[in-house]
PDB file of C-alpha atoms in Angstrom:
ATOM      1  CA  MET A 379    -248.018  63.114   3.065  1.00  0.00           C
ATOM      2  CA  LYS A 380    -248.051  59.332   3.278  1.00  0.00           C
ATOM      3  CA  ASN A 381    -246.160  57.444   5.930  1.00  0.00           C
ATOM      4  CA  PHE A 382    -243.516  55.189   4.512  1.00  0.00           C
ATOM      5  CA  ILE A 383    -242.403  53.493   7.688  1.00  0.00           C
ATOM      6  CA  THR A 384    -243.889  52.628  11.052  1.00  0.00           C
ATOM      7  CA  ILE A 385    -241.839  52.806  14.199  1.00  0.00           C
ATOM      8  CA  PHE A 386    -243.366  50.140  16.414  1.00  0.00           C
ATOM      9  CA  THR A 387    -242.874  50.377  20.170  1.00  0.00           C
ATOM     10  CA  PRO A 388    -244.355  47.719  22.430  1.00  0.00           C
ATOM     11  CA  THR A 389    -244.353  49.001  26.003  1.00  0.00           C
ATOM     12  CA  TYR A 390    -245.186  47.981  29.534  1.00  0.00           C
ATOM     13  CA  ASN A 391    -244.414  50.286  32.476  1.00  0.00           C
ATOM     14  CA  ARG A 392    -241.870  52.380  30.593  1.00  0.00           C
ATOM     15  CA  ALA A 393    -243.026  55.842  31.670  1.00  0.00           C
ATOM     16  CA  TYR A 394    -239.527  56.532  32.952  1.00  0.00           C
ATOM     17  CA  ILE A 395    -237.979  56.282  29.466  1.00  0.00           C
ATOM     18  CA  ILE A 396    -240.736  56.765  26.856  1.00  0.00           C
ATOM     19  CA  GLU A 397    -240.364  60.550  26.771  1.00  0.00           C
ATOM     20  CA  LYS A 398    -236.697  60.182  25.845  1.00  0.00           C
ATOM     21  CA  LEU A 399    -237.744  58.117  22.814  1.00  0.00           C
ATOM     22  CA  TYR A 400    -240.405  60.704  21.951  1.00  0.00           C
ATOM     23  CA  GLU A 401    -237.842  63.517  22.067  1.00  0.00           C
ATOM     24  CA  SER A 402    -235.545  61.484  19.826  1.00  0.00           C
ATOM     25  CA  LEU A 403    -238.321  60.970  17.278  1.00  0.00           C
ATOM     26  CA  LYS A 404    -239.172  64.674  17.339  1.00  0.00           C
ATOM     27  CA  SER A 405    -235.551  65.531  16.543  1.00  0.00           C
ATOM     28  CA  GLN A 406    -235.488  63.476  13.334  1.00  0.00           C
ATOM     29  CA  THR A 407    -235.077  65.557  10.196  1.00  0.00           C
ATOM     30  CA  ASN A 408    -237.302  63.253   8.136  1.00  0.00           C
ATOM     31  CA  LYS A 409    -240.769  63.126   9.688  1.00  0.00           C
ATOM     32  CA  ASN A 410    -242.217  60.786   7.085  1.00  0.00           C
ATOM     33  CA  PHE A 411    -243.124  58.062   9.581  1.00  0.00           C
ATOM     34  CA  GLU A 412    -245.734  57.076  12.098  1.00  0.00           C
ATOM     35  CA  TRP A 413    -245.132  55.983  15.658  1.00  0.00           C
ATOM     36  CA  LEU A 414    -247.264  53.035  16.721  1.00  0.00           C
ATOM     37  CA  VAL A 415    -247.219  52.298  20.440  1.00  0.00           C
ATOM     38  CA  ILE A 416    -248.946  49.266  21.933  1.00  0.00           C
ATOM     39  CA  ASP A 417    -249.159  49.555  25.705  1.00  0.00           C
ATOM     40  CA  ASP A 418    -249.752  46.147  27.271  1.00  0.00           C
ATOM     41  CA  GLY A 419    -251.685  47.408  30.288  1.00  0.00           C
ATOM     42  CA  SER A 420    -249.067  49.546  32.013  1.00  0.00           C
ATOM     43  CA  ILE A 421    -249.849  50.420  35.616  1.00  0.00           C
ATOM     44  CA  ASP A 422    -247.394  53.328  35.840  1.00  0.00           C
ATOM     45  CA  ASN A 423    -247.818  56.773  34.227  1.00  0.00           C
ATOM     46  CA  THR A 424    -247.335  55.611  30.624  1.00  0.00           C
ATOM     47  CA  GLU A 425    -250.944  56.336  29.613  1.00  0.00           C
ATOM     48  CA  LYS A 426    -250.869  59.765  31.272  1.00  0.00           C
ATOM     49  CA  ILE A 427    -247.674  60.649  29.394  1.00  0.00           C
ATOM     50  CA  PHE A 428    -249.215  59.612  26.079  1.00  0.00           C
ATOM     51  CA  ASN A 429    -252.352  61.627  26.766  1.00  0.00           C
ATOM     52  CA  ARG A 430    -250.066  64.664  26.986  1.00  0.00           C
ATOM     53  CA  ILE A 431    -247.930  63.656  23.987  1.00  0.00           C
ATOM     54  CA  LEU A 432    -251.021  63.248  21.823  1.00  0.00           C
ATOM     55  CA  GLN A 433    -252.021  66.836  22.626  1.00  0.00           C
ATOM     56  CA  ASP A 434    -248.731  68.174  21.214  1.00  0.00           C
ATOM     57  CA  ASP A 435    -248.530  69.541  17.696  1.00  0.00           C
ATOM     58  CA  ASN A 436    -246.489  66.693  16.209  1.00  0.00           C
ATOM     59  CA  GLU A 437    -245.063  66.574  12.708  1.00  0.00           C
ATOM     60  CA  PHE A 438    -245.646  62.827  12.513  1.00  0.00           C
ATOM     61  CA  ASN A 439    -248.606  60.584  13.215  1.00  0.00           C
ATOM     62  CA  ILE A 440    -248.805  58.848  16.593  1.00  0.00           C
ATOM     63  CA  ARG A 441    -251.106  55.910  17.314  1.00  0.00           C
ATOM     64  CA  TYR A 442    -251.259  54.867  20.959  1.00  0.00           C
ATOM     65  CA  ILE A 443    -253.199  51.730  21.813  1.00  0.00           C
ATOM     66  CA  ASN A 444    -253.602  50.796  25.450  1.00  0.00           C
ATOM     67  CA  VAL A 445    -254.577  47.172  25.958  1.00  0.00           C
ATOM     68  CA  LYS A 446    -256.460  47.040  29.248  1.00  0.00           C
ATOM     69  CA  LEU A 447    -256.102  43.764  31.083  1.00  0.00           C
TER      70      LEU A 447
END
């Protein structure tokens, strides 16, 4: 299945809310998308949360890029 859209999420220190977005994406009926997250060097638990999210069996592609400063 090809991805037709990309949901782009730039983030910095948003560990407190990123899981809510993830749950919202998981609840979509159409999973024909990818989620691209660019983390601009967060110093909270954002990376840890994504390490867990990436281990889940997701029905859509997730690309997490952490830009280390």
